[in-house]
Short mmCIF file of C-alpha atoms in Angstrom, two decimals:
data_model
loop_
_atom_site.label_atom_id
_atom_site.label_comp_id
_atom_site.label_asym_id
_atom_site.label_seq_id
_atom_site.Cartn_x
_atom_site.Cartn_y
_atom_site.Cartn_z
CA MET A 21 -1.88 -43.88 98.49
CA GLU A 22 -0.42 -40.43 98.08
CA GLN A 23 3.32 -40.36 98.78
CA SER A 24 2.97 -37.86 101.59
CA VAL A 25 4.38 -37.33 105.07
CA VAL A 26 2.65 -36.61 108.36
CA ILE A 27 4.59 -34.68 110.97
CA VAL A 28 3.19 -35.02 114.47
CA GLY A 29 4.02 -31.87 116.42
CA GLY A 30 4.18 -28.31 115.14
CA GLY A 31 6.95 -26.85 117.30
CA PRO A 32 10.21 -25.54 115.82
CA THR A 33 11.44 -29.03 114.87
CA GLY A 34 8.22 -30.08 113.15
CA ALA A 35 7.73 -26.70 111.50
CA TRP A 36 11.27 -26.63 110.06
CA LEU A 37 10.94 -30.21 108.80
CA ALA A 38 7.71 -29.19 107.07
CA CYS A 39 9.57 -26.29 105.44
CA GLU A 40 12.24 -28.63 104.10
CA LEU A 41 9.80 -31.21 102.78
CA ARG A 42 7.64 -28.59 101.09
CA LEU A 43 10.69 -26.93 99.55
CA ALA A 44 11.25 -30.27 97.80
CA GLY A 45 7.57 -30.52 96.80
CA VAL A 46 6.59 -33.33 99.20
CA PRO A 47 2.91 -33.23 100.30
CA THR A 48 3.15 -32.60 104.05
CA VAL A 49 0.57 -32.52 106.84
CA VAL A 50 1.52 -31.17 110.28
CA LEU A 51 -0.75 -32.32 113.10
CA GLU A 52 -0.45 -30.17 116.25
CA ARG A 53 -2.61 -31.04 119.24
CA GLU A 54 -2.66 -27.52 120.71
CA PRO A 55 -4.95 -24.99 119.00
CA GLU A 56 -2.55 -22.09 119.69
CA VAL A 57 1.19 -21.62 120.15
CA ASP A 58 2.08 -21.99 123.83
CA PRO A 59 3.04 -18.49 125.06
CA HIS A 60 5.35 -19.95 127.72
CA SER A 61 8.71 -20.42 126.02
CA ARG A 62 11.07 -22.79 127.78
CA ALA A 63 13.60 -22.39 124.96
CA LEU A 64 15.06 -18.93 124.49
CA THR A 65 18.38 -19.38 122.70
CA VAL A 66 19.21 -19.85 119.00
CA HIS A 67 22.85 -20.83 118.53
CA PRO A 68 25.19 -19.99 115.62
CA ARG A 69 24.83 -23.28 113.74
CA THR A 70 21.05 -23.03 113.91
CA ILE A 71 21.20 -19.50 112.50
CA GLU A 72 23.39 -20.93 109.72
CA THR A 73 20.83 -23.68 109.16
CA LEU A 74 18.07 -21.14 108.65
CA ALA A 75 20.37 -18.96 106.54
CA LEU A 76 20.95 -21.89 104.17
CA ARG A 77 17.34 -21.29 103.11
CA GLY A 78 17.21 -17.52 103.57
CA ALA A 79 14.92 -17.96 106.59
CA HIS A 80 17.05 -16.21 109.19
CA ARG A 81 16.43 -12.52 108.66
CA GLU A 82 13.34 -12.09 110.84
CA LEU A 83 14.99 -13.88 113.74
CA LEU A 84 18.06 -11.67 113.38
CA ALA A 85 15.85 -8.59 113.35
CA GLU A 86 13.91 -9.58 116.47
CA GLY A 87 16.41 -11.49 118.59
CA GLY A 88 18.89 -10.03 121.05
CA ARG A 89 22.50 -10.80 120.15
CA ILE A 90 24.89 -12.15 122.77
CA PRO A 91 28.50 -12.62 121.57
CA SER A 92 29.32 -15.26 124.16
CA GLY A 93 28.03 -18.38 125.84
CA HIS A 94 28.55 -20.20 129.10
CA PHE A 95 29.47 -23.71 130.14
CA ALA A 96 27.83 -24.58 133.46
CA VAL A 97 27.70 -20.86 134.43
CA LEU A 98 31.45 -20.75 134.89
CA ASP A 99 32.88 -17.25 135.32
CA GLU A 100 35.00 -17.67 132.19
CA ARG A 101 32.52 -17.08 129.36
CA LEU A 102 33.02 -18.56 125.90
CA ASP A 103 33.71 -15.92 123.26
CA PHE A 104 31.73 -16.61 120.09
CA ARG A 105 33.32 -13.72 118.22
CA GLU A 106 36.27 -15.95 117.27
CA LEU A 107 34.06 -18.65 115.75
CA ASP A 108 34.36 -19.48 112.05
CA THR A 109 30.87 -18.32 111.08
CA ASP A 110 28.96 -15.35 109.68
CA PHE A 111 26.91 -15.41 112.90
CA PRO A 112 29.31 -15.26 115.87
CA PHE A 113 26.61 -14.80 118.51
CA THR A 114 23.55 -16.40 120.02
CA LEU A 115 20.08 -14.95 119.62
CA THR A 116 17.68 -14.58 122.53
CA ILE A 117 14.19 -14.97 121.14
CA PRO A 118 11.27 -16.80 122.82
CA GLN A 119 10.45 -20.22 121.43
CA ALA A 120 6.87 -19.10 120.85
CA ARG A 121 8.06 -16.47 118.39
CA THR A 122 10.49 -18.86 116.68
CA THR A 123 7.61 -21.31 116.28
CA GLU A 124 5.37 -18.63 114.77
CA LEU A 125 8.00 -17.59 112.24
CA LEU A 126 8.80 -21.15 111.15
CA ARG A 127 5.12 -22.06 110.90
CA ARG A 128 4.52 -19.00 108.74
CA ARG A 129 7.26 -20.16 106.37
CA ALA A 130 5.87 -23.71 106.28
CA LEU A 131 2.41 -22.40 105.39
CA ALA A 132 3.82 -20.14 102.68
CA LEU A 133 5.55 -23.19 101.17
CA GLY A 134 2.25 -25.09 101.12
CA ALA A 135 2.30 -27.24 104.25
CA ASP A 136 -1.08 -28.38 105.59
CA LEU A 137 -0.84 -27.24 109.22
CA ARG A 138 -3.72 -28.48 111.38
CA CYS A 139 -3.77 -27.06 114.90
CA GLY A 140 -6.08 -28.61 117.48
CA HIS A 141 -5.75 -32.03 115.81
CA ARG A 142 -4.65 -34.76 118.23
CA VAL A 143 -3.11 -37.99 116.95
CA THR A 144 -4.55 -41.00 118.81
CA GLY A 145 -2.70 -43.79 117.06
CA CYS A 146 -0.40 -44.80 114.20
CA THR A 147 -0.22 -48.23 112.58
CA GLU A 148 2.26 -49.30 109.92
CA THR A 149 0.68 -51.51 107.30
CA GLY A 150 3.35 -52.58 104.84
CA ALA A 151 3.69 -49.79 102.31
CA ALA A 152 1.90 -47.13 104.39
CA VAL A 153 1.11 -45.79 107.84
CA THR A 154 -2.44 -45.21 108.99
CA VAL A 155 -2.70 -42.20 111.31
CA SER A 156 -5.79 -41.84 113.52
CA VAL A 157 -6.68 -38.27 114.45
CA GLU A 158 -9.20 -36.45 116.64
CA GLY A 159 -9.96 -33.06 115.13
CA PRO A 160 -12.35 -30.24 116.01
CA ASP A 161 -14.93 -31.77 113.65
CA GLY A 162 -14.44 -35.37 114.79
CA ALA A 163 -12.26 -38.39 114.14
CA TYR A 164 -10.58 -39.20 110.83
CA THR A 165 -7.64 -41.18 109.43
CA LEU A 166 -4.78 -40.44 107.07
CA GLU A 167 -2.80 -42.98 105.06
CA VAL A 168 0.70 -41.74 104.33
CA ALA A 169 4.14 -42.96 103.34
CA TYR A 170 5.99 -41.84 106.49
CA VAL A 171 5.24 -40.41 109.92
CA VAL A 172 7.74 -38.24 111.79
CA GLY A 173 7.36 -37.81 115.53
CA CYS A 174 8.24 -34.27 116.58
CA ASP A 175 5.79 -34.60 119.47
CA GLY A 176 8.02 -34.15 122.50
CA THR A 177 9.39 -36.29 125.27
CA ARG A 178 6.10 -38.15 125.76
CA SER A 179 5.96 -38.92 122.04
CA LEU A 180 3.00 -41.03 120.93
CA VAL A 181 4.76 -41.72 117.62
CA ARG A 182 7.74 -43.17 119.47
CA ARG A 183 5.45 -45.49 121.42
CA CYS A 184 3.57 -46.54 118.28
CA ALA A 185 6.91 -47.33 116.64
CA GLY A 186 7.94 -49.49 119.61
CA VAL A 187 11.17 -47.58 120.13
CA ALA A 188 12.72 -47.66 123.60
CA PHE A 189 13.57 -44.37 125.31
CA ASP A 190 16.63 -45.29 127.35
CA GLY A 191 18.14 -43.14 130.08
CA THR A 192 17.90 -41.96 133.65
CA PRO A 193 15.24 -40.18 135.72
CA HIS A 194 15.92 -36.77 137.16
CA THR A 195 18.34 -36.33 140.05
CA ALA A 196 18.21 -32.53 140.07
CA LEU A 197 15.72 -29.77 139.34
CA GLY A 198 15.85 -26.22 138.09
CA THR A 199 13.43 -23.32 138.36
CA LEU A 200 12.68 -20.45 136.04
CA GLY A 201 10.62 -17.31 136.17
CA ASP A 202 9.64 -14.68 133.63
CA VAL A 203 9.30 -11.50 135.67
CA VAL A 204 9.47 -7.72 135.61
CA LEU A 205 12.62 -6.31 137.26
CA ASP A 206 12.48 -2.73 138.51
CA ASP A 207 16.23 -2.77 139.19
CA PRO A 208 17.65 -5.23 136.63
CA PRO A 209 21.30 -6.28 136.56
CA PRO A 210 23.44 -4.51 133.94
CA GLY A 211 24.45 -6.11 130.65
CA ALA A 212 22.85 -8.56 128.27
CA VAL A 213 23.36 -11.55 130.59
CA ALA A 214 23.90 -11.68 134.35
CA SER A 215 25.07 -14.85 136.05
CA ALA A 216 26.27 -15.97 139.46
CA TRP A 217 27.26 -19.17 141.23
CA THR A 218 27.64 -19.54 144.99
CA THR A 219 27.17 -22.41 147.39
CA ASP A 220 23.65 -21.01 147.87
CA GLY A 221 22.69 -21.43 144.24
CA THR A 222 23.16 -20.65 140.55
CA LEU A 223 21.48 -17.79 138.71
CA ILE A 224 21.24 -16.60 135.11
CA ALA A 225 19.20 -13.52 134.13
CA VAL A 226 18.49 -12.65 130.48
CA PRO A 227 16.32 -9.79 129.17
CA LEU A 228 13.29 -10.75 127.08
CA PRO A 229 11.95 -8.77 124.11
CA ASP A 230 8.81 -7.69 126.01
CA GLY A 231 10.79 -5.90 128.73
CA ARG A 232 10.66 -8.77 131.18
CA HIS A 233 13.59 -10.90 132.30
CA ARG A 234 14.01 -14.67 132.32
CA ILE A 235 15.71 -15.81 135.53
CA VAL A 236 16.90 -19.41 135.78
CA MET A 237 17.84 -20.79 139.20
CA HIS A 238 19.38 -23.91 140.69
CA SER A 239 19.54 -24.26 144.47
CA PRO A 240 20.97 -26.84 146.89
CA GLU A 241 17.46 -28.07 147.73
CA ASP A 242 17.00 -28.92 144.02
CA VAL A 243 19.45 -31.82 144.23
CA ARG A 244 16.68 -34.35 144.74
CA THR A 245 14.72 -37.10 143.05
CA GLY A 246 11.30 -36.15 144.37
CA ARG A 247 9.03 -33.48 142.96
CA PRO A 248 7.95 -30.65 145.28
CA GLY A 249 4.74 -28.70 144.79
CA GLU A 250 4.14 -25.82 142.44
CA LEU A 251 6.79 -23.12 142.42
CA THR A 252 5.52 -19.99 144.17
CA PHE A 253 6.63 -16.44 143.53
CA GLU A 254 7.75 -15.97 147.13
CA GLU A 255 9.90 -19.12 147.01
CA PHE A 256 11.46 -18.05 143.74
CA ARG A 257 12.17 -14.51 144.93
CA GLU A 258 13.77 -15.78 148.16
CA ARG A 259 16.08 -18.07 146.18
CA VAL A 260 17.26 -15.14 144.06
CA ARG A 261 17.94 -13.05 147.16
CA ARG A 262 20.03 -15.82 148.72
CA VAL A 263 22.34 -16.00 145.70
CA VAL A 264 22.81 -12.34 144.72
CA GLY A 265 21.59 -10.45 147.81
CA THR A 266 18.73 -8.73 145.98
CA ASP A 267 15.57 -9.64 144.12
CA TYR A 268 16.17 -6.89 141.53
CA GLY A 269 12.78 -5.37 142.33
CA MET A 270 11.09 -8.51 141.02
CA ARG A 271 7.33 -8.39 140.41
CA ASP A 272 4.47 -9.47 138.13
CA PRO A 273 5.54 -13.01 137.19
CA SER A 274 4.01 -14.22 133.94
CA TRP A 275 5.40 -17.74 134.24
CA LEU A 276 7.02 -19.83 136.96
CA SER A 277 8.13 -23.40 136.34
CA ARG A 278 10.27 -26.30 137.54
CA TYR A 279 12.14 -28.70 135.26
CA GLY A 280 14.48 -31.65 135.75
CA ASN A 281 17.59 -33.28 134.32
CA THR A 282 15.86 -36.44 133.11
CA SER A 283 18.05 -37.71 130.28
CA ARG A 284 16.81 -40.19 127.70
CA LEU A 285 17.73 -41.13 124.14
CA ALA A 286 15.62 -43.02 121.63
CA ARG A 287 17.30 -46.31 120.85
CA ARG A 288 16.53 -45.81 117.16
CA TYR A 289 15.69 -42.63 115.26
CA ARG A 290 14.09 -44.71 112.50
CA ALA A 291 11.82 -47.74 112.79
CA GLY A 292 10.43 -48.68 109.38
CA ARG A 293 8.14 -45.87 108.28
CA PHE A 294 8.40 -44.05 111.61
CA LEU A 295 11.07 -41.42 112.29
CA LEU A 296 11.81 -39.35 115.39
CA ALA A 297 13.26 -35.87 115.77
CA GLY A 298 13.73 -33.24 118.46
CA ASP A 299 12.52 -33.97 121.99
CA ALA A 300 10.83 -37.15 120.79
CA ALA A 301 14.34 -38.49 120.13
CA HIS A 302 16.30 -36.98 123.02
CA GLN A 303 15.53 -35.48 126.44
CA HIS A 304 18.02 -33.66 128.64
CA MET A 305 18.60 -30.79 131.05
CA PRO A 306 18.29 -27.47 129.15
CA ALA A 307 21.86 -26.51 130.09
CA GLY A 308 23.31 -24.07 127.58
CA GLY A 309 19.97 -23.72 125.79
CA VAL A 310 20.76 -26.37 123.17
CA GLY A 311 17.50 -28.33 122.96
CA LEU A 312 15.61 -26.38 120.30
CA ASN A 313 18.82 -26.10 118.29
CA VAL A 314 19.49 -29.83 118.21
CA GLY A 315 15.90 -30.44 117.14
CA VAL A 316 16.00 -27.99 114.23
CA GLN A 317 19.28 -29.54 113.08
CA ASP A 318 17.69 -33.02 113.32
CA ALA A 319 15.00 -31.73 110.97
CA MET A 320 17.55 -30.25 108.57
CA ASN A 321 19.43 -33.55 108.38
CA LEU A 322 16.26 -35.57 107.87
CA GLY A 323 14.42 -33.26 105.49
CA TRP A 324 16.45 -33.64 102.30
CA GLU A 325 16.88 -37.37 102.82
CA LEU A 326 13.19 -38.04 103.44
CA ALA A 327 12.21 -35.89 100.46
CA ALA A 328 14.58 -37.81 98.19
CA VAL A 329 13.16 -41.15 99.34
CA VAL A 330 9.53 -40.06 98.98
CA ASP A 331 9.98 -38.72 95.46
CA GLY A 332 11.94 -41.79 94.32
CA ARG A 333 15.39 -40.25 93.91
CA ALA A 334 16.85 -42.40 96.69
CA PRO A 335 16.33 -45.87 98.15
CA GLU A 336 14.87 -46.07 101.64
CA GLU A 337 18.31 -47.09 102.99
CA LEU A 338 19.20 -43.40 102.84
CA LEU A 339 16.95 -42.89 105.88
CA ASP A 340 19.22 -45.14 107.93
CA THR A 341 21.93 -42.51 107.64
CA TYR A 342 19.66 -40.14 109.58
CA HIS A 343 20.02 -42.40 112.61
CA SER A 344 23.72 -43.06 112.11
CA GLU A 345 24.48 -39.34 111.85
CA ARG A 346 22.12 -37.76 114.38
CA HIS A 347 21.93 -40.41 117.12
CA PRO A 348 25.58 -39.73 118.17
CA VAL A 349 24.73 -36.02 118.31
CA GLY A 350 21.89 -36.77 120.69
CA ALA A 351 24.17 -38.90 122.87
CA ASP A 352 26.80 -36.16 122.91
CA THR A 353 24.18 -33.57 123.87
CA ILE A 354 23.11 -35.66 126.84
CA GLU A 355 26.72 -36.12 127.92
CA HIS A 356 27.62 -32.43 127.97
CA THR A 357 24.32 -31.28 129.51
CA GLN A 358 24.74 -33.85 132.29
CA ALA A 359 28.31 -32.68 132.82
CA GLN A 360 27.09 -29.09 133.09
CA THR A 361 24.40 -30.18 135.55
CA ALA A 362 27.03 -31.75 137.80
CA LEU A 363 29.11 -28.56 137.71
CA MET A 364 26.16 -26.24 138.30
CA MET A 365 24.71 -28.35 141.12
CA GLY A 366 27.96 -29.09 142.98
CA PHE A 367 27.09 -26.89 145.99
CA SER A 368 29.97 -28.06 148.17
CA PRO A 369 33.61 -27.07 148.77
CA GLN A 370 34.63 -29.85 146.42
CA GLY A 371 32.22 -28.61 143.76
CA ALA A 372 33.49 -25.07 144.13
CA ALA A 373 37.10 -26.30 143.77
CA LEU A 374 36.21 -28.22 140.59
CA ARG A 375 34.55 -25.16 139.09
CA SER A 376 37.51 -22.97 140.00
CA LEU A 377 40.01 -25.40 138.45
CA LEU A 378 38.03 -25.81 135.24
CA GLY A 379 37.59 -22.04 134.95
CA LYS A 380 41.34 -21.55 135.25
CA LEU A 381 42.03 -24.20 132.61
CA ILE A 382 39.62 -22.52 130.20
CA ALA A 383 41.25 -19.14 130.81
CA GLU A 384 44.78 -20.51 130.41
CA ARG A 385 44.17 -22.80 127.42
CA PRO A 386 42.55 -21.11 124.43
CA GLN A 387 42.15 -24.47 122.68
CA LEU A 388 39.88 -25.74 125.45
CA ARG A 389 37.89 -22.50 125.46
CA ASP A 390 37.46 -22.63 121.68
CA ALA A 391 36.51 -26.31 121.71
CA LEU A 392 33.77 -25.67 124.27
CA ALA A 393 32.53 -22.66 122.28
CA GLU A 394 32.34 -24.72 119.09
CA ARG A 395 30.51 -27.49 120.92
CA LEU A 396 27.96 -25.16 122.50
CA SER A 397 27.40 -23.26 119.24
CA GLY A 398 26.75 -26.46 117.27
CA LEU A 399 29.57 -25.71 114.84
CA SER A 400 31.62 -28.72 115.93
CA VAL A 401 29.04 -31.26 114.72
CA HIS A 402 30.29 -33.46 111.91
CA TYR A 403 29.28 -36.77 110.40
CA PRO A 404 32.22 -39.16 109.98
CA PRO A 405 31.68 -41.08 106.72
CA PRO A 406 31.97 -44.86 106.49
CA GLY A 407 35.13 -46.18 104.89
CA ARG A 408 37.88 -44.08 103.34
CA ALA A 409 37.09 -40.50 102.40
CA HIS A 410 38.71 -37.08 102.23
CA PRO A 411 39.14 -35.59 105.75
CA LEU A 412 36.71 -32.76 104.94
CA THR A 413 33.86 -35.19 104.29
CA GLY A 414 31.13 -34.86 106.90
CA HIS A 415 32.18 -31.40 108.12
CA ARG A 416 30.07 -28.27 107.70
CA ALA A 417 30.94 -25.99 104.82
CA PRO A 418 31.56 -22.31 105.57
CA ASN A 419 29.60 -19.69 103.66
CA LEU A 420 32.06 -19.42 100.78
CA ARG A 421 32.11 -16.27 98.65
CA LEU A 422 31.74 -17.34 95.04
CA SER A 423 33.07 -15.93 91.79
CA ASP A 424 29.70 -14.46 90.74
CA THR A 425 29.17 -12.33 93.92
CA ARG A 426 26.87 -14.89 95.48
CA SER A 427 27.67 -16.95 98.56
CA LEU A 428 27.42 -20.71 99.01
CA PHE A 429 24.38 -20.28 101.25
CA ASP A 430 22.66 -18.39 98.41
CA VAL A 431 23.25 -21.34 96.07
CA LEU A 432 21.87 -23.85 98.58
CA ARG A 433 18.69 -21.84 99.13
CA ASP A 434 16.62 -24.01 96.78
CA GLY A 435 17.43 -27.15 98.79
CA ARG A 436 19.57 -28.77 96.10
CA PRO A 437 23.17 -29.86 96.72
CA ALA A 438 26.05 -27.97 95.12
CA PHE A 439 29.37 -28.75 93.52
CA VAL A 440 31.92 -26.04 94.31
CA GLY A 441 35.11 -25.94 92.26
CA PHE A 442 38.25 -24.05 93.26
CA GLY A 443 40.50 -24.83 90.30
CA ARG A 444 39.95 -26.56 86.99
CA THR A 445 36.36 -27.85 87.04
CA ASP A 446 35.79 -29.17 83.49
CA GLY A 447 33.08 -31.81 83.60
CA LEU A 448 32.30 -31.33 87.29
CA GLY A 449 28.68 -32.33 87.84
CA ASP A 450 26.11 -35.10 88.06
CA ALA A 451 24.54 -37.20 85.36
CA ASP A 452 21.08 -35.55 85.33
CA GLY A 453 21.86 -31.95 86.26
CA ARG A 454 20.02 -31.93 89.59
CA ILE A 455 23.01 -30.55 91.46
CA ASN A 456 23.94 -26.87 91.37
CA ARG A 457 27.44 -26.05 90.16
CA CYS A 458 29.44 -22.97 91.12
CA ARG A 459 32.98 -21.69 91.31
CA CYS A 460 34.92 -20.16 94.16
CA PRO A 461 38.08 -18.10 93.55
CA LEU A 462 40.05 -19.75 96.35
CA ALA A 463 39.56 -22.55 98.83
CA PRO A 464 39.21 -21.31 102.42
CA ASP A 465 42.46 -20.41 104.12
CA ARG A 466 42.37 -23.36 106.47
CA ALA A 467 44.78 -26.27 106.79
CA ALA A 468 42.08 -28.89 106.15
CA TRP A 469 41.28 -27.31 102.78
CA ALA A 470 44.85 -27.31 101.44
CA GLY A 471 45.00 -28.89 97.99
CA VAL A 472 41.22 -29.21 97.64
CA ASN A 473 40.01 -28.69 94.07
CA ALA A 474 36.29 -29.42 94.46
CA VAL A 475 33.67 -30.29 97.06
CA LEU A 476 30.09 -31.54 96.95
CA VAL A 477 27.98 -29.79 99.58
CA ARG A 478 24.84 -31.57 100.73
CA PRO A 479 21.52 -29.71 101.00
CA ASP A 480 22.03 -29.42 104.77
CA GLY A 481 25.35 -27.62 104.34
CA TYR A 482 27.69 -30.53 105.15
CA ILE A 483 30.38 -31.75 102.77
CA GLY A 484 29.48 -35.02 101.08
CA TRP A 485 32.67 -35.37 99.01
CA ALA A 486 35.95 -33.55 98.45
CA THR A 487 38.89 -34.10 96.12
CA GLY A 488 42.21 -32.64 95.07
CA GLU A 489 41.91 -34.18 91.59
CA THR A 490 42.64 -31.78 88.70
CA ASP A 491 42.63 -34.07 85.66
CA ALA A 492 39.43 -33.20 83.77
CA SER A 493 38.33 -36.73 82.87
CA ALA A 494 39.15 -38.17 86.29
CA LEU A 495 37.39 -35.27 88.02
CA ALA A 496 34.28 -35.74 85.88
CA ALA A 497 34.10 -39.46 86.64
CA GLU A 498 34.77 -38.99 90.34
CA SER A 499 32.16 -36.26 90.70
CA ARG A 500 29.47 -38.34 88.97
CA THR A 501 30.18 -41.20 91.34
CA ALA A 502 30.00 -38.82 94.30
CA ALA A 503 26.69 -37.41 93.07
CA ALA A 504 25.19 -40.88 92.83
CA ALA A 505 26.50 -41.86 96.26
CA LEU A 506 25.00 -38.74 97.86
CA TYR A 507 21.54 -40.25 97.48
CA ASP A 508 22.50 -43.92 97.66
CA PRO A 509 24.51 -45.00 100.73
CA ARG A 510 24.79 -48.62 99.67
CA PRO A 511 28.46 -49.68 99.36
CA ALA A 512 28.32 -50.24 95.62
CA ALA A 513 27.39 -46.57 95.13
CA ARG A 514 30.18 -45.07 97.23
CA PRO A 515 33.00 -43.22 95.50
CA VAL A 516 36.28 -45.14 95.45
#
């Protein structure tokens, strides 16, 4: 059996995972049931940490060129917007770019790296048989099977891979709905983003690259458990008028849709040779536009680990850290999207009072505003390590400017981890030379970095080890232990 991986689902999550696996040389097949990219893009927003994720591989430039830049975000459409310009990142903004286009760009990269992308191929079953998984597929030319080392389900909320793996999808059914429409506006609202909240409803309007606008609505009649019929243009236009007093000259809808706040989380992200990522692992209200972003970051976390296991550099226990690190992120995403749902859908005097109070607190307390901005942007995500470790361990590394005019993101572009030294670095490195080594003139001017002499940055841009040690022999020994532990999470391999 070839040590290969099948990814079921060719959306942004599956496409980015294919990019990461192919960058490491892993034979990768992507099976996508739809023959073409869906032109209707529910996701529209790419957040700062996701831009960083793509930039770690030099894959961000086309998105930056095509996407609209918005230097702020919102929490539950509160009047007090969250200013991203103060965030500690090279990309202090969100991009508005349709999911269809993001998918196309990531698929193009995956193909260029050698992924076998098969569109119009529907997976009908997956069976784990000891050292392999047999994948049954219906393709345009008939049925066939693949025998592979691992299968990753990136196949959405109704994931077949999740069902084949026997993983429960725990959570709650919807209690509220939302509506969206992609329309032409003859008299559009000014600015990059328009938003409003009244007791008659919530509205957000964002311009699209093709000259249309995406309008997202929540109305009092949407607080319900039942499903009404198809959303009509007249119903949608009337809802907009009720909230803002105008329909902006709305016409020519290209897409109208309803969606709910169903919230579910896979009980396990790994079950033997099955792994789950993106919407197959977590489902939630698209509040704040975080869904695509969490999925791509799932893929980034999983990619380097799965590649290391498949090519024999790491034991399969490394894959368990994917669940331990990303499952809490999924749970946190559900919590804050549900909280936003409650705030957006509180169409009562009490709901209005709660929104007013929270808005005032955000305006009066910069720490709260900044914390919400970091959460929404994805920059607050960190992976607390087991046992004792330096406080920086598990946090994202900023794009450090290095001594040789490169940046840290440039060094990480090949998908290998990197040692970064800030002081004396004699002997810093791993036993077999598989880890890049570079030097930075100064550690970042941040309290958490005080006294740091060296860090080991994982392929996904998070810090795997940090030390203030300066003695050459001690630093060499400690760094070799850290390098070994990066790919082997078993207690005996952890640095002391």
